[in-house]
Each structure stands twice: as structure tokens, then as C-alpha cells.
Amino acid sequence: MGCVFLGVIEDFYNRTWLYRYEEPISPATLTTLWSLSVAIFSVGGMIGSFSVGLFVNRFGRRNSMLMSNILAFVSAILMGFSKMALSFEMLILGRFIIGLYSGLTTGFVPMYVGEVSPTALRGALGTFHQLGIVLGILIAQVFGLDLIMGNESLWPLLLGFIFIPALLQCVILPFAPESPRFLLINRNEENKAKSVLKKLRGTTDVSSDLQEMKEESRQMMREKKVTIMELFRSPMYRQPIIIAIVLQLSQQLSGINAVFYYSTSIFEKSGVEQPVYATIGSGVVNTAFTVVSLFVVERAGRRTLHLIGLAGMAGCAVLMTIAVTLLDQMPWMSYLSIVAIFGFVAFFEIGPGPIPWFIVAELFSQGPRPAAFAVAGLSNWTSNFIVGMGFQYITQLCGSYVFIIFTVLLVLFFIFTYFKVPETKGRTFDEIASGFRQGGASQSDKTPDEFHSLGADSQV
């Protein structure tokens, strides 16, 4: 909802309160309602992401994505008609429901894309998920301008705009195939899986893909059902689930949401005369470098790009701190702050933006994958909530040094990635899972090659 000017929503809350109780709303109540409106989205995201496994195994990957659009329709109606009904409760409930939808789709989409993609293109196609997110952010920023829809009369249409992409999904998704891995491994429908693979690969010879899936299916049959607790109890899954969680935390605790939540105010403090347009500029950079990542992820590798992104963000965070601290003494520092913010966003989209989403699908085989997505998604949305709620208070305590905290976290995530995260580029799901199965064995049983396969060995 940051795309809608804060004052517009606050004015709606005040007029609604005045209409009901015939007195102006108190500043404390207004702040509480606004904070709730912002935070409830992440709360919905937490619940939605944790519920991914309940849908994908029962209804399939594609059908789950299709069904979830019901939530988008309900949310669009609630938020779109909240002003007409003079009900801020409808707006807040709509935010919660669209949060549920977002939490579910951040699990459904990367899982589906990972399972339908050929191994050689899995990273590039997985990046399209992040590209969709950043394009949505950019569109919201543009349409949220006061001159377009971010004004007192049109903001309900802006919040109800989600009805259109949801409708497009309902029209297009029925023509998309179900995941062949789901059909073969979960449903044991080999003929359907083979037919889907032929369409996806554009060839009649899909024997190697089928053989890989059958091997994964045999391995899955030898394993007991994987619950969320089993991910942490079993030595086979403990390392990959820790990696998945830390990578999700590296995305949200990097400071990127702090930049997007408060970018306009950061630009104002930096002396930028038109901070809203500078914020849109960061959205353009965001989108452009996601496209860059799309083309290089299969060449450079996931681990390498993640390390480059974390290191670059840490450097930009230091520059941002210096620029904001010295702004009063040197006005030209405002230009350095803009460069630092744009650089911060660019490095984020090179690695920490897209990679944590699709690497979860790569780290786990078919059996534990839904539970892993639930845990990873919950970690992502919880840290999103913490940053969104806590950043303004930390800023009051730390002032211009607030991004030093994110710098320290980025350095810690860099160290973890360097020593613990394996390269998954060009490896099949079963090869990656096999490496972790070997990692679950006792160390005395491991050969040097096995240690090599588990470590950060495949950098480019």
C-alpha cells in the first residue's frame, strides 16, 4: 500500500471516523490503524506461505495457483469498495486476504516453474518469478502517482486493480500443463507426465527426464513422509533447510524492504526535490537488473551471483550511511545517496532478490519440497514483517547509522553463503538431493569427493 500516498489513506480513516463518531480521530488511533493496515499484509503472507503444502500435494501445482485467485477477487472487492462503504475494516481485511494470496503464490509459482523447467534453464526461468514481482512494484509506483491514481478520488480503483491480473490468470492458467513431476511422482500418471514433457521440451524423446523422475520417485518411496519437523530432525534435510531459511533471511534482512518502504523519505532527507520520481527510478533499476540476472544466472551460477549481490549491497549500505551523515556539511552528498540507493537495489536484483525463491525448489526432492517451501516462505514473510514494523523505530534510535546494522547482517550472510551454500547450476534435483543425503552420513564414511560435492565447490 506504499504506492498510495500516506496522507490519502489517513484522510480516509479520519473522515470515516468522523462520520461514525462525530469527532476527529486521535493521532494515536490513526497511527495504529495505519500500522495495522501495513503489517496485516505480512501477517497474511506468513499464514499463506505456511499453508502451501496443504494445497500443492492435494490439488496439484497448477490448480493451486488457479484456485488462489479467489482470494485476489475477494480482496479486490473489499479494498475497492471500502471507500464507498466508509469502512476501514474492509480495507484492512482486504489487505490481510491479499497477503494470504501473496504468501501462497510465493510458494506455488517458484515450485511450479522449477518443476516444469529443463535443468539447463531452471535458474533463468526461476528468475521470471522475481521479474514479475518487481514489474508489479514498478507498475504500482507509477499508477500510485498523485497525477494518475494515487489521489483522493481514484485510490480505491488502484487497490482494486489486482482484479485484472487475477482474471488474466484464470483465463490463461487452464491452458498451462500440470507439473510432470507431480503427475509422475505424486499421482503415478506416467503417460500424462510423458505427454506434458513432450510439449514442454518440444521433442518426442523425453526418456532422460522420465528416468530422472523415476529415480527420484524410487528414492521418495524409500523415505518416510516428510513433515516440517522432520526437516529439522533428519540429518539428510537439516543442512538444506537451514540454507533455505538463511537465504530467505538474507533477502529480507538485507535492508531492501527498508529502502522500498521508506525510499521517498530517504530521498527527501537526502535533499532530492522530487523524491517520488526518484523512488520510481529505483523501481526502474530494480526491474532492469532483474533482467540482467535472468541472462547471467545460468552462466555465473546461483552461489556466485548471490555472493556478488551481498558484497555489493554491503558496500552501497556503507556509502549510503556516509552520504546521509555528511549531507548537512556537504550538500552534494545527496547525489552520492541516490547512487548508493540505486546501486543497493541493483545488487539486490543480481542475487539476493531472485535466487532465494527458486533455489528452495532445487535443494529438495519432490517429497520434502512442499514442507520446505512452507518453512522458507514463513521465514521470508516473518522477516519482512519485522523489518516493516521495526525499521522506523530503529531509525529513531540510530539515525543515519541505521544501515550499518544491515551492513553487518549482509557480511554475515556473505560468510554463510561462501562456506555453506553449494552451487546448484546444471545439476538435476536428484543430484543435488543426493549430495545432501551423503552429507547426512557420518563424517568418517565420507570421501573427499563427497565433501567436495557438499561444499561451495562449483563456483564459476
PDB file of N, CA and C in Angstrom, residues 40-56 68 71 96-111 129 228 231 241 248 251-252 357 360 368-385:
ATOM      1  N   ILE A  40      -0.673  -6.019   8.458  1.00  0.00           N
ATOM      2  CA  ILE A  40      -1.586  -7.147   8.267  1.00  0.00           C
ATOM      3  C   ILE A  40      -1.300  -7.884   6.972  1.00  0.00           C
ATOM      4  N   PHE A  41      -0.724  -7.196   5.992  1.00  0.00           N
ATOM      5  CA  PHE A  41      -0.349  -7.830   4.728  1.00  0.00           C
ATOM      6  C   PHE A  41       0.700  -8.910   4.971  1.00  0.00           C
ATOM      7  N   SER A  42       1.718  -8.592   5.761  1.00  0.00           N
ATOM      8  CA  SER A  42       2.770  -9.570   6.057  1.00  0.00           C
ATOM      9  C   SER A  42       2.248 -10.710   6.919  1.00  0.00           C
ATOM     10  N   VAL A  43       1.318 -10.416   7.828  1.00  0.00           N
ATOM     11  CA  VAL A  43       0.720 -11.473   8.645  1.00  0.00           C
ATOM     12  C   VAL A  43      -0.014 -12.468   7.745  1.00  0.00           C
ATOM     13  N   GLY A  44      -0.780 -11.942   6.779  1.00  0.00           N
ATOM     14  CA  GLY A  44      -1.433 -12.816   5.810  1.00  0.00           C
ATOM     15  C   GLY A  44      -0.423 -13.617   5.011  1.00  0.00           C
ATOM     16  N   GLY A  45       0.690 -12.976   4.645  1.00  0.00           N
ATOM     17  CA  GLY A  45       1.743 -13.666   3.915  1.00  0.00           C
ATOM     18  C   GLY A  45       2.343 -14.814   4.703  1.00  0.00           C
ATOM     19  N   MET A  46       2.542 -14.618   6.001  1.00  0.00           N
ATOM     20  CA  MET A  46       3.076 -15.691   6.854  1.00  0.00           C
ATOM     21  C   MET A  46       2.151 -16.903   6.841  1.00  0.00           C
ATOM     22  N   ILE A  47       0.857 -16.638   7.054  1.00  0.00           N
ATOM     23  CA  ILE A  47      -0.120 -17.733   7.114  1.00  0.00           C
ATOM     24  C   ILE A  47      -0.233 -18.421   5.753  1.00  0.00           C
ATOM     25  N   GLY A  48      -0.293 -17.614   4.689  1.00  0.00           N
ATOM     26  CA  GLY A  48      -0.404 -18.180   3.353  1.00  0.00           C
ATOM     27  C   GLY A  48       0.792 -19.038   2.974  1.00  0.00           C
ATOM     28  N   SER A  49       1.998 -18.540   3.231  1.00  0.00           N
ATOM     29  CA  SER A  49       3.200 -19.277   2.856  1.00  0.00           C
ATOM     30  C   SER A  49       3.306 -20.586   3.626  1.00  0.00           C
ATOM     31  N   PHE A  50       2.865 -20.574   4.878  1.00  0.00           N
ATOM     32  CA  PHE A  50       2.944 -21.782   5.705  1.00  0.00           C
ATOM     33  C   PHE A  50       1.903 -22.821   5.281  1.00  0.00           C
ATOM     34  N   SER A  51       0.928 -22.405   4.466  1.00  0.00           N
ATOM     35  CA  SER A  51      -0.157 -23.305   4.047  1.00  0.00           C
ATOM     36  C   SER A  51       0.071 -23.892   2.664  1.00  0.00           C
ATOM     37  N   VAL A  52       1.217 -23.616   2.059  1.00  0.00           N
ATOM     38  CA  VAL A  52       1.483 -24.065   0.685  1.00  0.00           C
ATOM     39  C   VAL A  52       1.332 -25.576   0.544  1.00  0.00           C
ATOM     40  N   GLY A  53       1.911 -26.321   1.496  1.00  0.00           N
ATOM     41  CA  GLY A  53       1.888 -27.777   1.415  1.00  0.00           C
ATOM     42  C   GLY A  53       0.499 -28.382   1.474  1.00  0.00           C
ATOM     43  N   LEU A  54      -0.457 -27.664   2.075  1.00  0.00           N
ATOM     44  CA  LEU A  54      -1.826 -28.172   2.169  1.00  0.00           C
ATOM     45  C   LEU A  54      -2.494 -28.239   0.804  1.00  0.00           C
ATOM     46  N   PHE A  55      -2.048 -27.431  -0.135  1.00  0.00           N
ATOM     47  CA  PHE A  55      -2.693 -27.329  -1.446  1.00  0.00           C
ATOM     48  C   PHE A  55      -1.971 -28.114  -2.539  1.00  0.00           C
ATOM     49  N   VAL A  56      -0.645 -27.955  -2.620  1.00  0.00           N
ATOM     50  CA  VAL A  56       0.071 -28.443  -3.807  1.00  0.00           C
ATOM     51  C   VAL A  56       0.035 -29.960  -3.950  1.00  0.00           C
ATOM     52  N   SER A  68      -6.168 -20.092  -6.019  1.00  0.00           N
ATOM     53  CA  SER A  68      -5.791 -18.987  -5.135  1.00  0.00           C
ATOM     54  C   SER A  68      -6.301 -17.639  -5.627  1.00  0.00           C
ATOM     55  N   LEU A  71      -8.965 -15.608  -3.733  1.00  0.00           N
ATOM     56  CA  LEU A  71      -8.559 -14.658  -2.692  1.00  0.00           C
ATOM     57  C   LEU A  71      -8.307 -13.274  -3.281  1.00  0.00           C
ATOM     58  N   PHE A  96      -5.298  -8.136   4.444  1.00  0.00           N
ATOM     59  CA  PHE A  96      -4.964  -9.440   5.023  1.00  0.00           C
ATOM     60  C   PHE A  96      -5.161 -10.554   3.993  1.00  0.00           C
ATOM     61  N   ILE A  97      -6.273 -10.489   3.262  1.00  0.00           N
ATOM     62  CA  ILE A  97      -6.579 -11.541   2.285  1.00  0.00           C
ATOM     63  C   ILE A  97      -5.594 -11.524   1.125  1.00  0.00           C
ATOM     64  N   ILE A  98      -5.217 -10.334   0.644  1.00  0.00           N
ATOM     65  CA  ILE A  98      -4.232 -10.284  -0.433  1.00  0.00           C
ATOM     66  C   ILE A  98      -2.865 -10.727   0.086  1.00  0.00           C
ATOM     67  N   GLY A  99      -2.625 -10.571   1.378  1.00  0.00           N
ATOM     68  CA  GLY A  99      -1.412 -11.119   1.982  1.00  0.00           C
ATOM     69  C   GLY A  99      -1.426 -12.643   1.958  1.00  0.00           C
ATOM     70  N   LEU A 100      -2.588 -13.240   2.279  1.00  0.00           N
ATOM     71  CA  LEU A 100      -2.735 -14.694   2.169  1.00  0.00           C
ATOM     72  C   LEU A 100      -2.421 -15.163   0.753  1.00  0.00           C
ATOM     73  N   TYR A 101      -3.005 -14.460  -0.204  1.00  0.00           N
ATOM     74  CA  TYR A 101      -2.805 -14.796  -1.619  1.00  0.00           C
ATOM     75  C   TYR A 101      -1.322 -14.705  -1.984  1.00  0.00           C
ATOM     76  N   SER A 102      -0.669 -13.632  -1.569  1.00  0.00           N
ATOM     77  CA  SER A 102       0.742 -13.438  -1.899  1.00  0.00           C
ATOM     78  C   SER A 102       1.611 -14.512  -1.255  1.00  0.00           C
ATOM     79  N   GLY A 103       1.297 -14.862   0.002  1.00  0.00           N
ATOM     80  CA  GLY A 103       2.050 -15.914   0.673  1.00  0.00           C
ATOM     81  C   GLY A 103       1.933 -17.249  -0.034  1.00  0.00           C
ATOM     82  N   LEU A 104       0.734 -17.568  -0.487  1.00  0.00           N
ATOM     83  CA  LEU A 104       0.530 -18.821  -1.220  1.00  0.00           C
ATOM     84  C   LEU A 104       1.271 -18.816  -2.555  1.00  0.00           C
ATOM     85  N   THR A 105       1.143 -17.721  -3.305  1.00  0.00           N
ATOM     86  CA  THR A 105       1.736 -17.690  -4.641  1.00  0.00           C
ATOM     87  C   THR A 105       3.260 -17.649  -4.607  1.00  0.00           C
ATOM     88  N   THR A 106       3.847 -17.099  -3.545  1.00  0.00           N
ATOM     89  CA  THR A 106       5.309 -17.116  -3.457  1.00  0.00           C
ATOM     90  C   THR A 106       5.830 -18.527  -3.190  1.00  0.00           C
ATOM     91  N   GLY A 107       4.936 -19.446  -2.852  1.00  0.00           N
ATOM     92  CA  GLY A 107       5.299 -20.858  -2.780  1.00  0.00           C
ATOM     93  C   GLY A 107       4.915 -21.609  -4.035  1.00  0.00           C
ATOM     94  N   PHE A 108       3.703 -21.368  -4.528  1.00  0.00           N
ATOM     95  CA  PHE A 108       3.204 -22.087  -5.700  1.00  0.00           C
ATOM     96  C   PHE A 108       4.053 -21.832  -6.943  1.00  0.00           C
ATOM     97  N   VAL A 109       4.319 -20.559  -7.236  1.00  0.00           N
ATOM     98  CA  VAL A 109       4.927 -20.198  -8.517  1.00  0.00           C
ATOM     99  C   VAL A 109       6.362 -20.709  -8.653  1.00  0.00           C
ATOM    100  N   PRO A 110       7.278 -20.451  -7.689  1.00  0.00           N
ATOM    101  CA  PRO A 110       8.638 -20.979  -7.857  1.00  0.00           C
ATOM    102  C   PRO A 110       8.671 -22.506  -7.916  1.00  0.00           C
ATOM    103  N   MET A 111       7.787 -23.158  -7.157  1.00  0.00           N
ATOM    104  CA  MET A 111       7.749 -24.618  -7.179  1.00  0.00           C
ATOM    105  C   MET A 111       7.338 -25.126  -8.556  1.00  0.00           C
ATOM    106  N   HIS A 129      10.010 -15.293 -11.901  1.00  0.00           N
ATOM    107  CA  HIS A 129       9.137 -15.054 -10.732  1.00  0.00           C
ATOM    108  C   HIS A 129       9.465 -13.717 -10.095  1.00  0.00           C
ATOM    109  N   ILE A 228       7.192 -31.069   8.483  1.00  0.00           N
ATOM    110  CA  ILE A 228       8.013 -29.889   8.753  1.00  0.00           C
ATOM    111  C   ILE A 228       9.028 -30.173   9.854  1.00  0.00           C
ATOM    112  N   LEU A 231      12.078 -32.095   8.709  1.00  0.00           N
ATOM    113  CA  LEU A 231      13.101 -31.315   8.016  1.00  0.00           C
ATOM    114  C   LEU A 231      14.235 -30.915   8.954  1.00  0.00           C
ATOM    115  N   ILE A 241      17.575 -27.262   4.707  1.00  0.00           N
ATOM    116  CA  ILE A 241      16.523 -26.375   5.229  1.00  0.00           C
ATOM    117  C   ILE A 241      17.150 -25.168   5.918  1.00  0.00           C
ATOM    118  N   GLN A 248      16.547 -16.992   2.604  1.00  0.00           N
ATOM    119  CA  GLN A 248      15.349 -16.155   2.685  1.00  0.00           C
ATOM    120  C   GLN A 248      15.578 -14.965   3.616  1.00  0.00           C
ATOM    121  N   GLN A 251      17.538 -12.241   2.025  1.00  0.00           N
ATOM    122  CA  GLN A 251      16.754 -11.395   1.127  1.00  0.00           C
ATOM    123  C   GLN A 251      16.059 -10.284   1.898  1.00  0.00           C
ATOM    124  N   GLN A 252      15.383 -10.621   2.979  1.00  0.00           N
ATOM    125  CA  GLN A 252      14.553  -9.644   3.696  1.00  0.00           C
ATOM    126  C   GLN A 252      15.340  -8.805   4.690  1.00  0.00           C
ATOM    127  N   TRP A 357      14.244 -17.532  -3.922  1.00  0.00           N
ATOM    128  CA  TRP A 357      12.936 -18.104  -4.245  1.00  0.00           C
ATOM    129  C   TRP A 357      13.069 -19.449  -4.939  1.00  0.00           C
ATOM    130  N   VAL A 360      15.122 -22.925  -3.361  1.00  0.00           N
ATOM    131  CA  VAL A 360      14.452 -23.850  -2.447  1.00  0.00           C
ATOM    132  C   VAL A 360      13.964 -25.075  -3.217  1.00  0.00           C
ATOM    133  N   PRO A 368      10.007 -33.779   0.206  1.00  0.00           N
ATOM    134  CA  PRO A 368      10.072 -32.708   1.209  1.00  0.00           C
ATOM    135  C   PRO A 368       9.871 -31.299   0.655  1.00  0.00           C
ATOM    136  N   ARG A 369       9.744 -31.156  -0.672  1.00  0.00           N
ATOM    137  CA  ARG A 369       9.709 -29.816  -1.274  1.00  0.00           C
ATOM    138  C   ARG A 369       8.557 -28.940  -0.750  1.00  0.00           C
ATOM    139  N   PRO A 370       7.305 -29.423  -0.680  1.00  0.00           N
ATOM    140  CA  PRO A 370       6.222 -28.559  -0.174  1.00  0.00           C
ATOM    141  C   PRO A 370       6.446 -28.089   1.263  1.00  0.00           C
ATOM    142  N   ALA A 371       6.920 -29.004   2.137  1.00  0.00           N
ATOM    143  CA  ALA A 371       7.192 -28.610   3.525  1.00  0.00           C
ATOM    144  C   ALA A 371       8.322 -27.589   3.585  1.00  0.00           C
ATOM    145  N   ALA A 372       9.330 -27.774   2.728  1.00  0.00           N
ATOM    146  CA  ALA A 372      10.458 -26.834   2.701  1.00  0.00           C
ATOM    147  C   ALA A 372      10.007 -25.456   2.242  1.00  0.00           C
ATOM    148  N   PHE A 373       9.133 -25.407   1.243  1.00  0.00           N
ATOM    149  CA  PHE A 373       8.608 -24.122   0.787  1.00  0.00           C
ATOM    150  C   PHE A 373       7.796 -23.438   1.879  1.00  0.00           C
ATOM    151  N   ALA A 374       7.068 -24.213   2.665  1.00  0.00           N
ATOM    152  CA  ALA A 374       6.283 -23.634   3.756  1.00  0.00           C
ATOM    153  C   ALA A 374       7.190 -22.979   4.788  1.00  0.00           C
ATOM    154  N   VAL A 375       8.258 -23.679   5.173  1.00  0.00           N
ATOM    155  CA  VAL A 375       9.188 -23.142   6.171  1.00  0.00           C
ATOM    156  C   VAL A 375       9.943 -21.936   5.622  1.00  0.00           C
ATOM    157  N   ALA A 376      10.435 -22.053   4.382  1.00  0.00           N
ATOM    158  CA  ALA A 376      11.188 -20.948   3.775  1.00  0.00           C
ATOM    159  C   ALA A 376      10.299 -19.720   3.600  1.00  0.00           C
ATOM    160  N   GLY A 377       9.070 -19.937   3.137  1.00  0.00           N
ATOM    161  CA  GLY A 377       8.150 -18.817   2.955  1.00  0.00           C
ATOM    162  C   GLY A 377       7.799 -18.134   4.257  1.00  0.00           C
ATOM    163  N   LEU A 378       7.585 -18.930   5.299  1.00  0.00           N
ATOM    164  CA  LEU A 378       7.301 -18.345   6.613  1.00  0.00           C
ATOM    165  C   LEU A 378       8.475 -17.506   7.101  1.00  0.00           C
ATOM    166  N   SER A 379       9.680 -17.994   6.883  1.00  0.00           N
ATOM    167  CA  SER A 379      10.874 -17.236   7.279  1.00  0.00           C
ATOM    168  C   SER A 379      10.943 -15.911   6.542  1.00  0.00           C
ATOM    169  N   ASN A 380      10.650 -15.952   5.251  1.00  0.00           N
ATOM    170  CA  ASN A 380      10.709 -14.750   4.426  1.00  0.00           C
ATOM    171  C   ASN A 380       9.689 -13.711   4.883  1.00  0.00           C
ATOM    172  N   TRP A 381       8.445 -14.138   5.033  1.00  0.00           N
ATOM    173  CA  TRP A 381       7.384 -13.194   5.398  1.00  0.00           C
ATOM    174  C   TRP A 381       7.515 -12.690   6.830  1.00  0.00           C
ATOM    175  N   THR A 382       8.025 -13.542   7.734  1.00  0.00           N
ATOM    176  CA  THR A 382       8.218 -13.095   9.121  1.00  0.00           C
ATOM    177  C   THR A 382       9.289 -12.017   9.194  1.00  0.00           C
ATOM    178  N   SER A 383      10.395 -12.224   8.483  1.00  0.00           N
ATOM    179  CA  SER A 383      11.455 -11.212   8.495  1.00  0.00           C
ATOM    180  C   SER A 383      10.996  -9.943   7.779  1.00  0.00           C
ATOM    181  N   ASN A 384      10.156 -10.095   6.756  1.00  0.00           N
ATOM    182  CA  ASN A 384       9.552  -8.938   6.088  1.00  0.00           C
ATOM    183  C   ASN A 384       8.741  -8.121   7.083  1.00  0.00           C
ATOM    184  N   PHE A 385       7.946  -8.802   7.878  1.00  0.00           N
ATOM    185  CA  PHE A 385       7.114  -8.143   8.890  1.00  0.00           C
ATOM    186  C   PHE A 385       7.974  -7.414   9.930  1.00  0.00           C
TER     187      PHE A 385
END
